[in-house]
PDB file of C-alpha atoms in Angstrom:
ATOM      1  CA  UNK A   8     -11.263 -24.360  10.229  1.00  0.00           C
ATOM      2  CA  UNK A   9     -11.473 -20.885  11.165  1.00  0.00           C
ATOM      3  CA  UNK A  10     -13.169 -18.715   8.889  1.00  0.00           C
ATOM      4  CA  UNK A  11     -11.501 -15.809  10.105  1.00  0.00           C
ATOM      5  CA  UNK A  12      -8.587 -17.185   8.925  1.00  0.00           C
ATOM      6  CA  UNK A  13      -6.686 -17.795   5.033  1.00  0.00           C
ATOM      7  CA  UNK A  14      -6.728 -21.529   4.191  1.00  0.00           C
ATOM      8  CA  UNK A  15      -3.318 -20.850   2.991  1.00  0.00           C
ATOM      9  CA  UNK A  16      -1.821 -17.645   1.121  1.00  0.00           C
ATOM     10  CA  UNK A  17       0.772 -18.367  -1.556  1.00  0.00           C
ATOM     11  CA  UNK A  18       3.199 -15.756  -2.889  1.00  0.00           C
ATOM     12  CA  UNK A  19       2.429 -14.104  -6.219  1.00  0.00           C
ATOM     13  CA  UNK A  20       5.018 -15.935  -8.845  1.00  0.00           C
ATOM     14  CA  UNK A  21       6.632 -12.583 -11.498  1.00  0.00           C
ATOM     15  CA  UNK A  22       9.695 -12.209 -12.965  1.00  0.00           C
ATOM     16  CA  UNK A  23      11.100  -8.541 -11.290  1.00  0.00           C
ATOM     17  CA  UNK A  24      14.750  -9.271 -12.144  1.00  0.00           C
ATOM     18  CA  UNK A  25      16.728  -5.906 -12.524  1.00  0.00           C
ATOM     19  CA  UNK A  26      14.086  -3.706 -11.127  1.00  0.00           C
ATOM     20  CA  UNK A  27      14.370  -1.232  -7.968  1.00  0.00           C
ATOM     21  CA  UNK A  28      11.440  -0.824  -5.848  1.00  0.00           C
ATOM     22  CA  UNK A  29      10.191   1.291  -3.194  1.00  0.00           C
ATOM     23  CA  UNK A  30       7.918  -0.038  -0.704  1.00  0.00           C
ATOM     24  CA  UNK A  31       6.231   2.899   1.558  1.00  0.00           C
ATOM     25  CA  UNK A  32       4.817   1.581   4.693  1.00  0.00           C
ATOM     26  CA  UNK A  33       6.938  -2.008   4.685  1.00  0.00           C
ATOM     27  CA  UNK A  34       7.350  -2.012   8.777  1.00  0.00           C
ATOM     28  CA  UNK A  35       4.435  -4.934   8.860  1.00  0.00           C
ATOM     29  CA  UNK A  36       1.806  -6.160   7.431  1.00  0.00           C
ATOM     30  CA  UNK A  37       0.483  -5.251   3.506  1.00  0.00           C
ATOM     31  CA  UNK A  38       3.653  -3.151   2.756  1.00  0.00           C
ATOM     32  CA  UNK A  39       6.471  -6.160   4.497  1.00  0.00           C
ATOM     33  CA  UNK A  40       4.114  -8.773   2.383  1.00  0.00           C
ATOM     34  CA  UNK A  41       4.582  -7.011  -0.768  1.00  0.00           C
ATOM     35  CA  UNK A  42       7.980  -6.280   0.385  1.00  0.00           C
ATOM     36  CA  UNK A  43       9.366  -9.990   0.733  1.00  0.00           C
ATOM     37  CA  UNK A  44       6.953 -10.762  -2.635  1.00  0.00           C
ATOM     38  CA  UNK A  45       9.205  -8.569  -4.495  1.00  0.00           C
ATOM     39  CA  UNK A  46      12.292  -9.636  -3.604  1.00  0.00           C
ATOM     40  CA  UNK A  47      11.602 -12.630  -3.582  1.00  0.00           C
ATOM     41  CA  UNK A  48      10.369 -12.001  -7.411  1.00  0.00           C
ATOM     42  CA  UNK A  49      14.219 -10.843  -7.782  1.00  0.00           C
ATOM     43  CA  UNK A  50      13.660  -6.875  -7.085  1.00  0.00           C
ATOM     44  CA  UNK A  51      16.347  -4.592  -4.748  1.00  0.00           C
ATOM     45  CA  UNK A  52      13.616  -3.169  -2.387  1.00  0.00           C
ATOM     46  CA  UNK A  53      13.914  -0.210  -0.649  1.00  0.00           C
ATOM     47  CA  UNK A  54      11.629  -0.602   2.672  1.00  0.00           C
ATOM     48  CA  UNK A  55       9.889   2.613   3.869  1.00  0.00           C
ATOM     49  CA  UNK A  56       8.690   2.562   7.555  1.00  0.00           C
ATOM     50  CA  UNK A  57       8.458   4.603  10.935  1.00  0.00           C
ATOM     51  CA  UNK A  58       9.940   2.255  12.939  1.00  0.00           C
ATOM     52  CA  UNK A  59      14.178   1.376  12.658  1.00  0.00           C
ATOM     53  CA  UNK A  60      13.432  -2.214  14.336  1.00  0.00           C
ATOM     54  CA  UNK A  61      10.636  -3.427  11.905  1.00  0.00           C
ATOM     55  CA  UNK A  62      12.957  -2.228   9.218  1.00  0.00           C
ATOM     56  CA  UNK A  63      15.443  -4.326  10.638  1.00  0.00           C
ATOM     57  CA  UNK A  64      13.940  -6.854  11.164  1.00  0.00           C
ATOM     58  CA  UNK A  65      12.112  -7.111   7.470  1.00  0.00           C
ATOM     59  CA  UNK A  66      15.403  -6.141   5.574  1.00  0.00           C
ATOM     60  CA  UNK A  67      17.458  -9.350   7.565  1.00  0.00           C
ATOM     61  CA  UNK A  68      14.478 -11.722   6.372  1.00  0.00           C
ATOM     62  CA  UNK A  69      14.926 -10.579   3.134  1.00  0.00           C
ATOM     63  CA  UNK A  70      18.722 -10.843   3.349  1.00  0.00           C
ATOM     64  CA  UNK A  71      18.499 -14.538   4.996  1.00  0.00           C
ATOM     65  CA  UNK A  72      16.023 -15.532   1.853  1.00  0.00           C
ATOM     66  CA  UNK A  73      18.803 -14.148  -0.334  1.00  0.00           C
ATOM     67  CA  UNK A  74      16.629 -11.085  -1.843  1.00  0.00           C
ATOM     68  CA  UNK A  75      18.189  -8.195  -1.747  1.00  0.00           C
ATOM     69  CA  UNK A  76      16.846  -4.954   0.350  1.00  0.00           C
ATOM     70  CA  UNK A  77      17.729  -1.486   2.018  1.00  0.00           C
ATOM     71  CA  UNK A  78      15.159  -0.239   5.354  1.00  0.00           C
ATOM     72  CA  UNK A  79      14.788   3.906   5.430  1.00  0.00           C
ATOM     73  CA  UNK A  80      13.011   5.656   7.929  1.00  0.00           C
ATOM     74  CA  UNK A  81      10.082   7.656   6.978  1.00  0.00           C
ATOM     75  CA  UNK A  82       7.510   9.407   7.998  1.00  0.00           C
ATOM     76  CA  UNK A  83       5.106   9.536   5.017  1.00  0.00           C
ATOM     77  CA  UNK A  84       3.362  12.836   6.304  1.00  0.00           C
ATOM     78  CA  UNK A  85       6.984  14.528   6.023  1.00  0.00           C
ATOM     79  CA  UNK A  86       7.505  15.862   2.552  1.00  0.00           C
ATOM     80  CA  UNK A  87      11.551  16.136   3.219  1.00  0.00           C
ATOM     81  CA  UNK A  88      11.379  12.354   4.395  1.00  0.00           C
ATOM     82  CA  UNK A  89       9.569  11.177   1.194  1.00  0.00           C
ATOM     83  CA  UNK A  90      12.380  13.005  -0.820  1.00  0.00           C
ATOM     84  CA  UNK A  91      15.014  11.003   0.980  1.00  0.00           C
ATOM     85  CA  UNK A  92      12.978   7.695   0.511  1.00  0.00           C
ATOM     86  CA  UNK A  93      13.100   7.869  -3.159  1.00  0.00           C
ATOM     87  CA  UNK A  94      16.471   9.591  -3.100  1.00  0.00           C
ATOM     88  CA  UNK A  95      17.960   7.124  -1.159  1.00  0.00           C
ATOM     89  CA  UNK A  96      16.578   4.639  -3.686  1.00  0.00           C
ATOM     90  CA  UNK A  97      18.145   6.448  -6.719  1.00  0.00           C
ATOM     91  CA  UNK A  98      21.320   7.062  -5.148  1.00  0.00           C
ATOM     92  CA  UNK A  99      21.727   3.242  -4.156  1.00  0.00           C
ATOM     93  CA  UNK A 100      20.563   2.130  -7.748  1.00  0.00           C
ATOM     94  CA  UNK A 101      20.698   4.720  -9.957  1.00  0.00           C
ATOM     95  CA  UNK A 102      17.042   5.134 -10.560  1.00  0.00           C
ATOM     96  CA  UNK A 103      13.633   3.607  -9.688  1.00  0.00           C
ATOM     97  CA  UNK A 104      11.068   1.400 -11.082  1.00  0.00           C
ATOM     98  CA  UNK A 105       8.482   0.351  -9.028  1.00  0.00           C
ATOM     99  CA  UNK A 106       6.214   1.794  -6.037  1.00  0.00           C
ATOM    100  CA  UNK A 107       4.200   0.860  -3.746  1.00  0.00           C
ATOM    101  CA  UNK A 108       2.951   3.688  -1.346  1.00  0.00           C
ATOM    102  CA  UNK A 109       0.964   1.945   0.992  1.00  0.00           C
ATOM    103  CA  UNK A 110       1.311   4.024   5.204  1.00  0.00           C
ATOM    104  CA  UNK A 111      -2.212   4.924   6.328  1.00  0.00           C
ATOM    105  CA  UNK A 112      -3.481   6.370   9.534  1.00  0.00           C
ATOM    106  CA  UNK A 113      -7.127   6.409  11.062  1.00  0.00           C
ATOM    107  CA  UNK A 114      -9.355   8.522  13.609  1.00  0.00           C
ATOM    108  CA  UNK A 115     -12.623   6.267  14.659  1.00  0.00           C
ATOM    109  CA  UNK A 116     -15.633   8.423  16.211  1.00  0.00           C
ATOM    110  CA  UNK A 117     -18.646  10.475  14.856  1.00  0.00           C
ATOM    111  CA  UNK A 118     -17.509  13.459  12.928  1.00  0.00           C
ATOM    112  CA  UNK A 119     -18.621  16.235  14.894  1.00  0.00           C
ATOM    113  CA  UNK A 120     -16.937  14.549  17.893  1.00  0.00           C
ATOM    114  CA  UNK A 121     -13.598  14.439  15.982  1.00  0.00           C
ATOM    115  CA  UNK A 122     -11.159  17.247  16.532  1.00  0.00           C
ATOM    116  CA  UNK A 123      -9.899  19.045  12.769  1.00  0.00           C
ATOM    117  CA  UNK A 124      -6.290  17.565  14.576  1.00  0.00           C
ATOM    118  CA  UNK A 125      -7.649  14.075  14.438  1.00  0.00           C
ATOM    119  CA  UNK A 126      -8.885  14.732  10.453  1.00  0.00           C
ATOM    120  CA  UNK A 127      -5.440  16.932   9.370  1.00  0.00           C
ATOM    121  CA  UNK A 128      -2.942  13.654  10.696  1.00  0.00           C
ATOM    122  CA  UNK A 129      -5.593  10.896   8.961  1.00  0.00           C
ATOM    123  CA  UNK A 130      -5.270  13.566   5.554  1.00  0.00           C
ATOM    124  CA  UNK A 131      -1.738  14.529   5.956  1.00  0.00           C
ATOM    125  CA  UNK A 132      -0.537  10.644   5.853  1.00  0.00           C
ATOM    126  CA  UNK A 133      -3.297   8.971   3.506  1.00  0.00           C
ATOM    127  CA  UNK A 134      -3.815  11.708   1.025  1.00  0.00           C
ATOM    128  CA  UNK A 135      -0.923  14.139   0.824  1.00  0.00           C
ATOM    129  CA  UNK A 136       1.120  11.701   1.868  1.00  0.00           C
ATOM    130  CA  UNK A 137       0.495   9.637  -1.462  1.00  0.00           C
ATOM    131  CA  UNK A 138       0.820  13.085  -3.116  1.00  0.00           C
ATOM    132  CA  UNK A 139       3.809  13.897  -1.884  1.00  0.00           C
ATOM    133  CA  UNK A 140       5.155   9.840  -2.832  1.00  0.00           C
ATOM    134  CA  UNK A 141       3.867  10.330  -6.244  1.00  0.00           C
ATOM    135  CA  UNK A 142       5.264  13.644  -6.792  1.00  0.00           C
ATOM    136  CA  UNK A 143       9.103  12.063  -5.785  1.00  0.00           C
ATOM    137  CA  UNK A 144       8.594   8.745  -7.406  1.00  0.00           C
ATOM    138  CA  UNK A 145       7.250   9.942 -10.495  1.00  0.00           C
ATOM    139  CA  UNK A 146      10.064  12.589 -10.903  1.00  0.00           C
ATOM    140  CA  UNK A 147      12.429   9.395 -10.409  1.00  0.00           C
ATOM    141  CA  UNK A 148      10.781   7.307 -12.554  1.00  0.00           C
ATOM    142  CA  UNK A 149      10.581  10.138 -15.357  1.00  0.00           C
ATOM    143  CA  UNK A 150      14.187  10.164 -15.397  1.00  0.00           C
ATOM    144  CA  UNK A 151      15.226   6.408 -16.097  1.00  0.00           C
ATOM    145  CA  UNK A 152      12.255   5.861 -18.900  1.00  0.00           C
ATOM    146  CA  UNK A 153       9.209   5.121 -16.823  1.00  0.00           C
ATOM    147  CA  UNK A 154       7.978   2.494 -14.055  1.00  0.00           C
ATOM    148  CA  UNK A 155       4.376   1.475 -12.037  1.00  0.00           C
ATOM    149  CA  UNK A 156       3.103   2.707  -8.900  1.00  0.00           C
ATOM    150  CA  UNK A 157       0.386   1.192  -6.852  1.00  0.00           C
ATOM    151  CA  UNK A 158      -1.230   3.059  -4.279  1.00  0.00           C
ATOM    152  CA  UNK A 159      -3.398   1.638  -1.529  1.00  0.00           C
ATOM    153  CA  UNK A 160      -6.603   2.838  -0.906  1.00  0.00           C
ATOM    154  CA  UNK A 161      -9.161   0.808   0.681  1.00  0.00           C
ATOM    155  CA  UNK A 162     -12.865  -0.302  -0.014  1.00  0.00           C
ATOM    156  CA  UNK A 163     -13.709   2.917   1.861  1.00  0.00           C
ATOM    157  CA  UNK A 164     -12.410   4.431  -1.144  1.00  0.00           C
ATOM    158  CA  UNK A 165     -15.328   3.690  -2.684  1.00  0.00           C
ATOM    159  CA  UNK A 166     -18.544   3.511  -0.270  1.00  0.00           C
ATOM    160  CA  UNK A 167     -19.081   4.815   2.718  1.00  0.00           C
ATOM    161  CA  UNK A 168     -18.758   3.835   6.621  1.00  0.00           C
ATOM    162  CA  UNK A 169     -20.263   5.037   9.797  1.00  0.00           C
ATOM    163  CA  UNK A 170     -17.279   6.718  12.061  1.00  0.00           C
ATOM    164  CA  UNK A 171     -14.046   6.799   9.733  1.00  0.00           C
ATOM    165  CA  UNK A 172     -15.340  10.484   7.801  1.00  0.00           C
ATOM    166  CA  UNK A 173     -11.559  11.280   7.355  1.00  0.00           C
ATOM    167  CA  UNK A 174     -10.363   8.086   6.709  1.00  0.00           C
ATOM    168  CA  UNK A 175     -13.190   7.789   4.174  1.00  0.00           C
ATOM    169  CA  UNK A 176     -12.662  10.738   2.515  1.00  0.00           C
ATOM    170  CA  UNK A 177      -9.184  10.482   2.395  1.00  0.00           C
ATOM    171  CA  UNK A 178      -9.159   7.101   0.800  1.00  0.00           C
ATOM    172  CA  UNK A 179     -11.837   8.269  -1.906  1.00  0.00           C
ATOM    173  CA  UNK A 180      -8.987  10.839  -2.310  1.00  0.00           C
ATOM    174  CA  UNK A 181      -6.834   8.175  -3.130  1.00  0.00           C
ATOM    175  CA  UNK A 182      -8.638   6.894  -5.720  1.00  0.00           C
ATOM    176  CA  UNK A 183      -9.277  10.087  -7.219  1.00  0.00           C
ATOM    177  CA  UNK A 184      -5.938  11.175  -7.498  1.00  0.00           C
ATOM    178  CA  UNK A 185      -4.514   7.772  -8.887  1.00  0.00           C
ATOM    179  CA  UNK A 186      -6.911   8.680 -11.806  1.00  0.00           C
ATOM    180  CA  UNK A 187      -5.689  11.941 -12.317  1.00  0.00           C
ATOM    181  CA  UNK A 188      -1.861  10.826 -11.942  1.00  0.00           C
ATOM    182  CA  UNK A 189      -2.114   8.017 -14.701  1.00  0.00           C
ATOM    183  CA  UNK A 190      -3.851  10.153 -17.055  1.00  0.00           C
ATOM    184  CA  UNK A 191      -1.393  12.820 -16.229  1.00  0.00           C
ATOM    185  CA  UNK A 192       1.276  10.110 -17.453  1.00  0.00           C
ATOM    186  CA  UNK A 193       0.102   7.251 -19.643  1.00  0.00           C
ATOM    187  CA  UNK A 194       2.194   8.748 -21.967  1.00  0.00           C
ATOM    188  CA  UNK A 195       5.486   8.990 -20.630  1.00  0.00           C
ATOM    189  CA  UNK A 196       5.522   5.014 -19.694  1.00  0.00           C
ATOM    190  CA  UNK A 197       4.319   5.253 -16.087  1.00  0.00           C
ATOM    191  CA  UNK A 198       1.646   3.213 -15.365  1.00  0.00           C
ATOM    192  CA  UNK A 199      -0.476   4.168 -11.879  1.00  0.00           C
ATOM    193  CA  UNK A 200      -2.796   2.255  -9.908  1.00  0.00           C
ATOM    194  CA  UNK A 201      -5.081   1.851  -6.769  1.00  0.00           C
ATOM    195  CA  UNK A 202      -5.320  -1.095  -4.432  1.00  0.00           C
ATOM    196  CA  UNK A 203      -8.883  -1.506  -2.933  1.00  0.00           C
ATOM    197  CA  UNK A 204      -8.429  -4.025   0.072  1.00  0.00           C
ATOM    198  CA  UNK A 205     -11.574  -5.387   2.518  1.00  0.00           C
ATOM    199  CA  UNK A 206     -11.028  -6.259   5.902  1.00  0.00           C
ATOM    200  CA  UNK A 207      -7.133  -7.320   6.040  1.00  0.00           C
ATOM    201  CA  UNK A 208      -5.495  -8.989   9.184  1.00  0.00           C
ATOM    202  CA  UNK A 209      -2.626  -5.734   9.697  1.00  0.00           C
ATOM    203  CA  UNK A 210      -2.641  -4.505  13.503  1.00  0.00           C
ATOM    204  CA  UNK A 211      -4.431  -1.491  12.539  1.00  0.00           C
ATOM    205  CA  UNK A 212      -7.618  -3.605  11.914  1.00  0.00           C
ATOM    206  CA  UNK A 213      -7.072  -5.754  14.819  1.00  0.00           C
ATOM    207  CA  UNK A 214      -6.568  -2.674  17.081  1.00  0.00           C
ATOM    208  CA  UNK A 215      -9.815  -0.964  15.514  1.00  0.00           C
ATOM    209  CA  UNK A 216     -11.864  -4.382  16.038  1.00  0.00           C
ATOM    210  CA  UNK A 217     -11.470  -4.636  19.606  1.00  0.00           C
ATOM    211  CA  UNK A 218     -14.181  -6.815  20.529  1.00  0.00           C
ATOM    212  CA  UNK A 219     -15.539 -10.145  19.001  1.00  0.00           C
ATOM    213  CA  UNK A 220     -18.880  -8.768  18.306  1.00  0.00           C
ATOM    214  CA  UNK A 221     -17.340  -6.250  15.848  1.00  0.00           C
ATOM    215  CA  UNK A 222     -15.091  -8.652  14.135  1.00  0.00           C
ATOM    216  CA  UNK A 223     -18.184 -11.028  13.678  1.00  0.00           C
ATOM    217  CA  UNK A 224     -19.412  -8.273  12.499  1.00  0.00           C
ATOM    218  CA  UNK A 225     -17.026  -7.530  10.028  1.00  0.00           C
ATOM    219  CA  UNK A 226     -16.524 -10.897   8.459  1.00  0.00           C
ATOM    220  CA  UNK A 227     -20.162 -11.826   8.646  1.00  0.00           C
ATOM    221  CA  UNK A 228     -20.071  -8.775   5.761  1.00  0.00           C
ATOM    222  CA  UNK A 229     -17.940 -10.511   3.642  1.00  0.00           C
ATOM    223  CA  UNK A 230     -19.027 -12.979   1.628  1.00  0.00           C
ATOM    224  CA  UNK A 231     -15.863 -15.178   1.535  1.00  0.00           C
ATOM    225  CA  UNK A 232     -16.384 -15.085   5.391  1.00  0.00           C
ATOM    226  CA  UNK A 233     -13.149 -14.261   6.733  1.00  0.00           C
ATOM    227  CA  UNK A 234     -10.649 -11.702   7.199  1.00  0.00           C
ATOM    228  CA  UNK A 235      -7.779 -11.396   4.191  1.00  0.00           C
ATOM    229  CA  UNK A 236      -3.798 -12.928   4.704  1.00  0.00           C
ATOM    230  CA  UNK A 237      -2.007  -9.498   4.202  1.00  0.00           C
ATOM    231  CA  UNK A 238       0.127 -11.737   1.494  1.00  0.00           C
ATOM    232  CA  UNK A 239      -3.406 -12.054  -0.368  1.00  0.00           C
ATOM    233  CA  UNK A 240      -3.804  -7.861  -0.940  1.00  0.00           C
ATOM    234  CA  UNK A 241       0.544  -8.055  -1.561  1.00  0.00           C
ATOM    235  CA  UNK A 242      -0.150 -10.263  -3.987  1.00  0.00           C
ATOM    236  CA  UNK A 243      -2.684  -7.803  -5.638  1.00  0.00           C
ATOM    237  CA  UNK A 244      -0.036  -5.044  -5.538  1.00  0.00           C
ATOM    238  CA  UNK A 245       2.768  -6.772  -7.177  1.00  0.00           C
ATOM    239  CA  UNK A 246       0.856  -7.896  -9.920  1.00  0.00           C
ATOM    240  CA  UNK A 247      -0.278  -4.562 -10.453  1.00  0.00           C
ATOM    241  CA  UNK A 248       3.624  -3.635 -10.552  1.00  0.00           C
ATOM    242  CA  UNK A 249       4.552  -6.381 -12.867  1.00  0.00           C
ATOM    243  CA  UNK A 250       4.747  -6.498 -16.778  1.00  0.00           C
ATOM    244  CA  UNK A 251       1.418  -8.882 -16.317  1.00  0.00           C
ATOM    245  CA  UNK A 252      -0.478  -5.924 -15.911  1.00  0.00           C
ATOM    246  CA  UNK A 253       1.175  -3.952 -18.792  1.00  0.00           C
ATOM    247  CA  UNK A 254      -2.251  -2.873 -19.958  1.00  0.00           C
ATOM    248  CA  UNK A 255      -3.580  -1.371 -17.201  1.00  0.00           C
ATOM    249  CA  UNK A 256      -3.535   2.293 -15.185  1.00  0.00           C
ATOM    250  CA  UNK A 257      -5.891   4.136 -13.452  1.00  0.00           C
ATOM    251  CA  UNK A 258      -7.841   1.329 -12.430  1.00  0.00           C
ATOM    252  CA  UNK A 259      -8.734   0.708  -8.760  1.00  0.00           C
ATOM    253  CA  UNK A 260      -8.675  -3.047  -7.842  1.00  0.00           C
ATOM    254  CA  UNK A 261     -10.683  -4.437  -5.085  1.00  0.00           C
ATOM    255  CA  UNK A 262      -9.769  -7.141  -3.469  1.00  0.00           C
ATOM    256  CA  UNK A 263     -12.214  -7.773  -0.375  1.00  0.00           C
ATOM    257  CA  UNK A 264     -13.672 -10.756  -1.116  1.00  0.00           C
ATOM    258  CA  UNK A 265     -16.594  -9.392  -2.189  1.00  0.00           C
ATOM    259  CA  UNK A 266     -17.943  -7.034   0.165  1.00  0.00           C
ATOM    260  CA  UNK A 267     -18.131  -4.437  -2.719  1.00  0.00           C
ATOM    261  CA  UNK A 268     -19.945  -6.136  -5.706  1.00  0.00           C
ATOM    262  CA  UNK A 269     -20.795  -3.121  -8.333  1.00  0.00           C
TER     263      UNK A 269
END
């Protein structure tokens, strides 16, 4: 077997009957997991992504599953584009429910060799761009009596890595304002939280481990010894979203099979 490899990912089992979701960031990977996971669980998902033909493309294998599901264009680091997300989402359904904000963006080098261009795009997508989601979503949500929102971070959220400074410190970022936002609203019935992944097999890890000796590298870190299914961290997500997590906000879950033991 390889240990790169997930010996076999199942999808997360909830009940999201009657629920509208928005899934920023569904083109591949994470976000189209989460995105089949929750309509398959019974939820109309809206499908946030760049590009029209992974939108397609995820919204017809929803369809042919019989789940139910809309694609939008976005670009997350356009505030006007973030309002038509979540408006599109209200006007198809009348309100929204669940969120998963989950787009990210990289620059890979040592910092003083990375141009304040390369760390405004990595900021303007990870961090305000999860601003600017919450800031729509949670006006939505306030509206129709609450909801959950998970926002992805990553294990760079919390500890630090040599070459990624503004992915790093937009991910802690993340984490920090997922605290503030669920304090900011424990009280109204909207519940926010942070997903923590480890290495995950998306393209944007497979593009940034270009060689074998890094990706030996990078599982030999881990102590499960492979790379995560991107259905594994989905999983993670909806749960977060569903009534089984009732209990919890502010929280930031890691799931990277154990590279970050406290």
């Amino acid at each position: 077997m390889n240990p790169e490899l997930a010996p076999g990912a199942t999808q997360l089992k909830v009940d999201l009957r009657d629920r509208v979701a928005i899934v920023a960031g569904a083109g591949r990977g994470i976000g189209a997991a989460a995105a089949r996971t929750l309509a398959t669980a019974g939820a109309a998902v809206v499908c946030g992504a760049r590009s029209l033909d992974e939108l397609d493309a995820l919204v017809k294998e929803i369809e042919k599953a019989g789940g139910e599901a809309t694609g939008v264009c976005v670009d997350i680091a356009d505030p006007d584009s973030v309002e038509g997300l979540v408006q599109a989402a209200v006007d198809q359904y009348g309100r929204l429910d669940l969120a998963f904000n989950n787009a990210g963006a990289h620059a890979e080098g040592p910092l003083h060799e990375l141009t304040i261009e390369d760390f405004d795009r990595v900021v303007d997508v990870n961090l305000r761009g999860t601003f600017v989601c919450l800031k729509y979503e949670i006006s939505a949500m306030l509206s129709s009596g609450g909801g959950a929102i998970v926002n992805t971070a990553s294990v760079g959220g919390v500890i630090g890595e040599k070459f990624l400074s503004p992915y790093i410190a937009s991910k802690h970022g993340i984490v920090g304002l997922t605290k503030a936002a669920a304090l900011d609203y424990a009280d109204r019935n909207i519940r926010v939280n942070c997903l923590a992944p480890g290495a995950t097999r998306t393209r944007m890890l497979l593009d940034w481990l270009s060689n074998d000796e890094t990706m030996e590298m990078i599982v030999g870190k881990t102590p499960i010894g492979r790379l995560a299914d991107p259905q594994e961290i989905a999983n993670v997500a909806v749960f977060l979203l569903s009534d089984a997590a009732s209990f919890v906000t502010g929280a930031t879950y890691l799931a990277d099979g154990g590279l970050v033991v406290p």
